[in-house]
DNA sequence: AACTCGGGGCA
DNA sequence: TGCCCAGAGTT
C-alpha cells in the first residue's frame, strides 16, 4: 500500500487511541499557550501544570509579565528544568511583545521565531493550536514514530516534517501532532519499545504492504 | 556539530 | 546511579 493509504490507516488507529488529545493550557489565549509551550521544552505536563497557575495568576498578560523582575519569574518556575534559561526568555519575550507588537502574540513563523526561547517547534504549536494555521510541530517523539512506521527516512525533524506533511491532510496536522506524542509516550517509547502491545506495529506487521 | 541548561522519568 | 527527554541558544 502506498504511504498515503498507510498514513490514513495510522490516523484512524490514533483517533481510536486518543480521540481528544490535550496539551497544557491548549484552550487558553495565545500568550498563555505560548508561555506554557515554551515551559514544556524537555519537561513533563505535570511539571508544567505545577507552576503555571501561580505564574499566570501573577502575570496573566504580556504587559504584567514584562513588568516582573527576571528573579521573580525564575522563582515562580523554580521547579521546572532549564528554569534559568526559560525565565530569561519569558521576561525578554514579554517585553518584546509589549514594545514591538502592542502586547499581542504574532501569528507568523518569522515573527514567532524571532522571540527568545521560541524555536520552530514552539512556533509551530502556537501557529496551529492558537491561530489554527497550518503547521505540523515535529519533535523527537514524532521523528522516531515516523521512521518506525516507514513514513519518513528523514535524518532530522526538519526532513520528517516535510515527509509527514506530504502524507497527512493539512486539516489533521494539529491533532496528529498531539496524538503522535501521546502514542510515543504510551507505546512506541524511545527506549523499551512495546512492539507486542503497539496497535500500529501490529497493524503494519499484519499488512502485506 | 557539539555543548549547555536542569529537574524528572525510567531502567 | 546514569542516561535521556514534549528544545533552543551559543560557540
Short mmCIF file of N, CA and C in Angstrom, two decimals, chain A residues 38-151:
data_model
loop_
_atom_site.label_atom_id
_atom_site.label_comp_id
_atom_site.label_asym_id
_atom_site.label_seq_id
_atom_site.Cartn_x
_atom_site.Cartn_y
_atom_site.Cartn_z
N UNK A 38 6.55 27.00 25.75
CA UNK A 38 7.97 27.27 25.99
C UNK A 38 8.45 26.53 27.23
N UNK A 39 7.62 26.54 28.27
CA UNK A 39 7.98 25.87 29.52
C UNK A 39 8.04 24.35 29.34
N UNK A 40 7.30 23.84 28.37
CA UNK A 40 7.20 22.39 28.18
C UNK A 40 8.45 21.75 27.60
N UNK A 41 9.35 22.57 27.06
CA UNK A 41 10.55 22.00 26.46
C UNK A 41 11.33 21.16 27.45
N UNK A 42 11.56 19.90 27.13
CA UNK A 42 12.33 18.98 27.98
C UNK A 42 11.69 18.82 29.35
N UNK A 43 10.38 19.05 29.46
CA UNK A 43 9.72 18.91 30.76
C UNK A 43 8.41 18.13 30.58
N UNK A 44 7.86 17.63 31.66
CA UNK A 44 6.62 16.86 31.60
C UNK A 44 5.41 17.77 31.82
N UNK A 45 4.24 17.28 31.41
CA UNK A 45 2.99 18.01 31.66
C UNK A 45 2.83 18.33 33.13
N UNK A 46 3.10 17.35 33.96
CA UNK A 46 2.91 17.51 35.41
C UNK A 46 3.77 18.65 35.94
N UNK A 47 5.00 18.71 35.49
CA UNK A 47 5.90 19.77 35.95
C UNK A 47 5.40 21.13 35.50
N UNK A 48 4.91 21.21 34.26
CA UNK A 48 4.39 22.48 33.73
C UNK A 48 3.14 22.89 34.49
N UNK A 49 2.22 21.95 34.67
CA UNK A 49 0.96 22.27 35.36
C UNK A 49 1.17 22.69 36.80
N UNK A 50 2.30 22.33 37.33
CA UNK A 50 2.58 22.66 38.72
C UNK A 50 2.92 24.14 38.89
N UNK A 51 3.54 24.74 37.87
CA UNK A 51 3.97 26.14 38.03
C UNK A 51 3.07 27.16 37.34
N UNK A 52 2.32 26.74 36.33
CA UNK A 52 1.54 27.71 35.55
C UNK A 52 0.45 28.44 36.33
N UNK A 53 -0.28 27.79 37.26
CA UNK A 53 -1.33 28.53 37.97
C UNK A 53 -0.79 29.78 38.67
N UNK A 54 0.29 29.63 39.44
CA UNK A 54 0.85 30.78 40.16
C UNK A 54 1.44 31.80 39.21
N UNK A 55 2.12 31.30 38.17
CA UNK A 55 2.75 32.20 37.20
C UNK A 55 1.72 33.09 36.51
N UNK A 56 0.62 32.49 36.05
CA UNK A 56 -0.37 33.26 35.31
C UNK A 56 -1.31 34.04 36.22
N UNK A 57 -1.36 33.65 37.48
CA UNK A 57 -2.11 34.47 38.44
C UNK A 57 -1.34 35.76 38.69
N UNK A 58 -0.04 35.65 38.75
CA UNK A 58 0.82 36.81 38.98
C UNK A 58 0.89 37.68 37.73
N UNK A 59 0.97 37.05 36.56
CA UNK A 59 1.14 37.81 35.31
C UNK A 59 0.41 37.14 34.16
N UNK A 60 -0.89 37.43 34.04
CA UNK A 60 -1.71 36.77 33.01
C UNK A 60 -1.51 37.32 31.60
N UNK A 61 -0.89 38.48 31.47
CA UNK A 61 -0.72 39.11 30.16
C UNK A 61 0.74 39.49 29.92
N UNK A 62 1.10 39.75 28.65
CA UNK A 62 2.46 40.20 28.35
C UNK A 62 2.80 41.48 29.12
N UNK A 63 1.80 42.38 29.29
CA UNK A 63 2.05 43.64 29.99
C UNK A 63 2.48 43.38 31.43
N UNK A 64 1.74 42.51 32.12
CA UNK A 64 2.08 42.18 33.50
C UNK A 64 3.42 41.46 33.56
N UNK A 65 3.61 40.50 32.65
CA UNK A 65 4.83 39.69 32.68
C UNK A 65 6.05 40.56 32.41
N UNK A 66 5.89 41.57 31.54
CA UNK A 66 7.00 42.44 31.18
C UNK A 66 7.46 43.29 32.36
N UNK A 67 6.57 43.49 33.33
CA UNK A 67 6.90 44.32 34.48
C UNK A 67 7.64 43.55 35.57
N UNK A 68 7.61 42.22 35.49
CA UNK A 68 8.24 41.42 36.55
C UNK A 68 9.76 41.43 36.42
N UNK A 69 10.42 41.32 37.55
CA UNK A 69 11.86 41.12 37.56
C UNK A 69 12.13 39.68 37.13
N UNK A 70 13.23 39.51 36.42
CA UNK A 70 13.61 38.16 36.00
C UNK A 70 13.73 37.21 37.18
N UNK A 71 14.22 37.72 38.30
CA UNK A 71 14.41 36.89 39.50
C UNK A 71 13.09 36.34 40.03
N UNK A 72 12.03 37.15 39.91
CA UNK A 72 10.74 36.68 40.40
C UNK A 72 10.19 35.56 39.51
N UNK A 73 10.33 35.73 38.20
CA UNK A 73 9.88 34.68 37.29
C UNK A 73 10.68 33.40 37.54
N UNK A 74 11.97 33.57 37.73
CA UNK A 74 12.83 32.40 37.99
C UNK A 74 12.34 31.66 39.22
N UNK A 75 11.93 32.40 40.23
CA UNK A 75 11.45 31.78 41.46
C UNK A 75 10.10 31.08 41.24
N UNK A 76 9.26 31.69 40.41
CA UNK A 76 7.93 31.12 40.14
C UNK A 76 8.01 29.79 39.38
N UNK A 77 9.06 29.63 38.58
CA UNK A 77 9.16 28.40 37.78
C UNK A 77 10.33 27.54 38.24
N UNK A 78 10.78 27.77 39.44
CA UNK A 78 11.98 27.15 40.01
C UNK A 78 12.00 25.62 39.89
N UNK A 79 10.82 24.99 39.95
CA UNK A 79 10.79 23.53 39.98
C UNK A 79 10.84 22.89 38.59
N UNK A 80 10.92 23.71 37.55
CA UNK A 80 10.98 23.16 36.19
C UNK A 80 12.42 23.15 35.69
N UNK A 81 12.75 22.15 34.91
CA UNK A 81 14.08 22.07 34.34
C UNK A 81 14.35 23.29 33.46
N UNK A 82 15.62 23.66 33.34
CA UNK A 82 16.03 24.78 32.48
C UNK A 82 15.38 26.08 32.93
N UNK A 83 15.07 26.21 34.23
CA UNK A 83 14.30 27.36 34.73
C UNK A 83 15.01 28.69 34.51
N UNK A 84 16.32 28.68 34.61
CA UNK A 84 17.05 29.94 34.46
C UNK A 84 16.95 30.47 33.03
N UNK A 85 17.21 29.60 32.08
CA UNK A 85 17.11 29.96 30.67
C UNK A 85 15.70 30.41 30.32
N UNK A 86 14.73 29.65 30.82
CA UNK A 86 13.33 29.94 30.49
C UNK A 86 12.84 31.24 31.10
N UNK A 87 13.27 31.54 32.33
CA UNK A 87 12.86 32.78 32.98
C UNK A 87 13.37 33.98 32.19
N UNK A 88 14.63 33.90 31.78
CA UNK A 88 15.21 34.97 30.95
C UNK A 88 14.38 35.18 29.70
N UNK A 89 14.07 34.07 29.02
CA UNK A 89 13.34 34.15 27.76
C UNK A 89 11.95 34.74 27.96
N UNK A 90 11.25 34.29 29.01
CA UNK A 90 9.87 34.74 29.24
C UNK A 90 9.80 36.24 29.47
N UNK A 91 10.70 36.76 30.28
CA UNK A 91 10.69 38.19 30.58
C UNK A 91 11.05 39.00 29.33
N UNK A 92 12.10 38.60 28.64
CA UNK A 92 12.52 39.35 27.46
C UNK A 92 11.46 39.28 26.37
N UNK A 93 10.94 38.08 26.18
CA UNK A 93 9.89 37.88 25.18
C UNK A 93 8.67 38.76 25.46
N UNK A 94 8.27 38.83 26.71
CA UNK A 94 7.10 39.65 27.08
C UNK A 94 7.36 41.12 26.82
N UNK A 95 8.56 41.57 27.14
CA UNK A 95 8.90 42.98 26.89
C UNK A 95 8.93 43.27 25.40
N UNK A 96 9.39 42.30 24.61
CA UNK A 96 9.40 42.47 23.16
C UNK A 96 7.98 42.57 22.62
N UNK A 97 7.08 41.74 23.17
CA UNK A 97 5.69 41.77 22.72
C UNK A 97 5.06 43.13 23.01
N UNK A 98 5.35 43.66 24.18
CA UNK A 98 4.80 44.97 24.56
C UNK A 98 5.37 46.07 23.67
N UNK A 99 6.70 46.03 23.47
CA UNK A 99 7.36 47.10 22.72
C UNK A 99 7.10 47.02 21.22
N UNK A 100 7.04 45.80 20.69
CA UNK A 100 7.01 45.67 19.23
C UNK A 100 5.69 45.21 18.64
N UNK A 101 4.83 44.62 19.45
CA UNK A 101 3.59 44.06 18.90
C UNK A 101 2.34 44.51 19.67
N UNK A 102 2.45 45.57 20.44
CA UNK A 102 1.30 46.08 21.17
C UNK A 102 0.74 45.08 22.17
N UNK A 103 1.59 44.17 22.63
CA UNK A 103 1.13 43.19 23.63
C UNK A 103 0.42 41.99 23.02
N UNK A 104 0.42 41.90 21.70
CA UNK A 104 -0.22 40.76 21.03
C UNK A 104 0.83 39.74 20.62
N UNK A 105 0.44 38.47 20.62
CA UNK A 105 1.32 37.42 20.12
C UNK A 105 1.20 37.39 18.59
N UNK A 106 2.31 37.50 17.86
CA UNK A 106 2.25 37.49 16.40
C UNK A 106 1.85 36.11 15.88
N UNK A 107 1.38 36.05 14.64
CA UNK A 107 0.87 34.79 14.11
C UNK A 107 1.57 34.36 12.82
N UNK A 108 2.86 34.70 12.71
CA UNK A 108 3.66 34.17 11.60
C UNK A 108 4.90 33.48 12.18
N UNK A 109 5.43 32.52 11.42
CA UNK A 109 6.63 31.81 11.85
C UNK A 109 7.79 32.78 12.05
N UNK A 110 7.95 33.68 11.10
CA UNK A 110 9.10 34.59 11.15
C UNK A 110 9.09 35.41 12.44
N UNK A 111 7.93 35.96 12.77
CA UNK A 111 7.83 36.79 13.97
C UNK A 111 7.98 35.95 15.23
N UNK A 112 7.29 34.82 15.28
CA UNK A 112 7.36 33.97 16.47
C UNK A 112 8.78 33.49 16.74
N UNK A 113 9.47 33.07 15.68
CA UNK A 113 10.82 32.53 15.85
C UNK A 113 11.84 33.62 16.13
N UNK A 114 11.44 34.88 16.00
CA UNK A 114 12.35 35.97 16.35
C UNK A 114 12.33 36.22 17.85
N UNK A 115 11.39 35.60 18.56
CA UNK A 115 11.28 35.78 20.01
C UNK A 115 12.24 34.84 20.73
N UNK A 116 12.86 35.30 21.83
CA UNK A 116 13.79 34.45 22.56
C UNK A 116 13.10 33.24 23.18
N UNK A 117 13.73 32.08 23.06
CA UNK A 117 13.17 30.86 23.62
C UNK A 117 12.14 30.19 22.74
N UNK A 118 11.85 30.81 21.60
CA UNK A 118 10.86 30.25 20.67
C UNK A 118 11.55 29.79 19.39
N UNK A 119 11.64 28.47 19.22
CA UNK A 119 12.21 27.90 18.01
C UNK A 119 11.11 27.46 17.08
N UNK A 120 11.46 26.67 16.08
CA UNK A 120 10.49 26.26 15.08
C UNK A 120 9.38 25.39 15.67
N UNK A 121 9.73 24.53 16.61
CA UNK A 121 8.75 23.62 17.18
C UNK A 121 7.72 24.37 18.03
N UNK A 122 8.17 25.24 18.91
CA UNK A 122 7.26 26.03 19.74
C UNK A 122 6.40 26.95 18.87
N UNK A 123 7.03 27.56 17.87
CA UNK A 123 6.28 28.42 16.96
C UNK A 123 5.19 27.63 16.25
N UNK A 124 5.51 26.41 15.87
CA UNK A 124 4.53 25.56 15.17
C UNK A 124 3.33 25.25 16.05
N UNK A 125 3.59 24.96 17.32
CA UNK A 125 2.50 24.65 18.25
C UNK A 125 1.56 25.86 18.37
N UNK A 126 2.13 27.04 18.52
CA UNK A 126 1.31 28.25 18.65
C UNK A 126 0.54 28.51 17.35
N UNK A 127 1.21 28.32 16.23
CA UNK A 127 0.56 28.54 14.94
C UNK A 127 -0.69 27.68 14.79
N UNK A 128 -0.57 26.39 15.08
CA UNK A 128 -1.71 25.51 14.82
C UNK A 128 -2.71 25.44 15.97
N UNK A 129 -2.23 25.52 17.23
CA UNK A 129 -3.17 25.40 18.34
C UNK A 129 -3.84 26.72 18.71
N UNK A 130 -3.11 27.83 18.58
CA UNK A 130 -3.69 29.12 18.98
C UNK A 130 -4.32 29.85 17.80
N UNK A 131 -3.69 29.75 16.63
CA UNK A 131 -4.18 30.52 15.49
C UNK A 131 -4.82 29.66 14.39
N UNK A 132 -4.82 28.35 14.59
CA UNK A 132 -5.45 27.44 13.65
C UNK A 132 -4.92 27.64 12.23
N UNK A 133 -3.62 27.89 12.14
CA UNK A 133 -2.98 27.97 10.84
C UNK A 133 -2.22 26.67 10.59
N UNK A 134 -2.01 26.30 9.33
CA UNK A 134 -1.36 25.02 9.03
C UNK A 134 0.07 24.94 9.56
N UNK A 135 0.31 23.99 10.45
CA UNK A 135 1.66 23.74 10.97
C UNK A 135 1.67 22.32 11.53
N UNK A 136 2.80 21.65 11.42
CA UNK A 136 2.93 20.29 11.95
C UNK A 136 4.16 20.26 12.85
N UNK A 137 3.94 20.49 14.15
CA UNK A 137 5.09 20.51 15.07
C UNK A 137 5.69 19.11 15.19
N UNK A 138 6.93 18.97 14.77
CA UNK A 138 7.60 17.67 14.81
C UNK A 138 8.72 17.70 15.85
N UNK A 139 8.56 16.86 16.87
CA UNK A 139 9.60 16.75 17.89
C UNK A 139 10.28 15.40 17.78
N UNK A 140 11.10 15.05 18.76
CA UNK A 140 11.86 13.81 18.66
C UNK A 140 10.96 12.57 18.73
N UNK A 141 9.86 12.66 19.48
CA UNK A 141 8.89 11.55 19.50
C UNK A 141 8.37 11.27 18.10
N UNK A 142 7.86 12.32 17.48
CA UNK A 142 7.24 12.18 16.17
C UNK A 142 8.25 11.77 15.13
N UNK A 143 9.44 12.31 15.24
CA UNK A 143 10.54 11.94 14.36
C UNK A 143 10.77 10.42 14.42
N UNK A 144 10.80 9.90 15.64
CA UNK A 144 11.04 8.47 15.85
C UNK A 144 9.90 7.62 15.29
N UNK A 145 8.66 8.02 15.57
CA UNK A 145 7.50 7.26 15.11
C UNK A 145 7.43 7.23 13.59
N UNK A 146 7.67 8.37 12.97
CA UNK A 146 7.58 8.46 11.51
C UNK A 146 8.55 7.49 10.85
N UNK A 147 9.70 7.33 11.47
CA UNK A 147 10.69 6.40 10.91
C UNK A 147 10.29 4.95 11.17
N UNK A 148 9.80 4.67 12.36
CA UNK A 148 9.40 3.30 12.68
C UNK A 148 8.23 2.86 11.81
N UNK A 149 7.37 3.81 11.46
CA UNK A 149 6.21 3.47 10.65
C UNK A 149 6.52 3.49 9.16
N UNK A 150 7.74 3.84 8.81
CA UNK A 150 8.12 3.86 7.40
C UNK A 150 7.51 5.02 6.64
N UNK A 151 7.17 6.10 7.35
CA UNK A 151 6.60 7.27 6.67
C UNK A 151 7.67 8.30 6.35
#
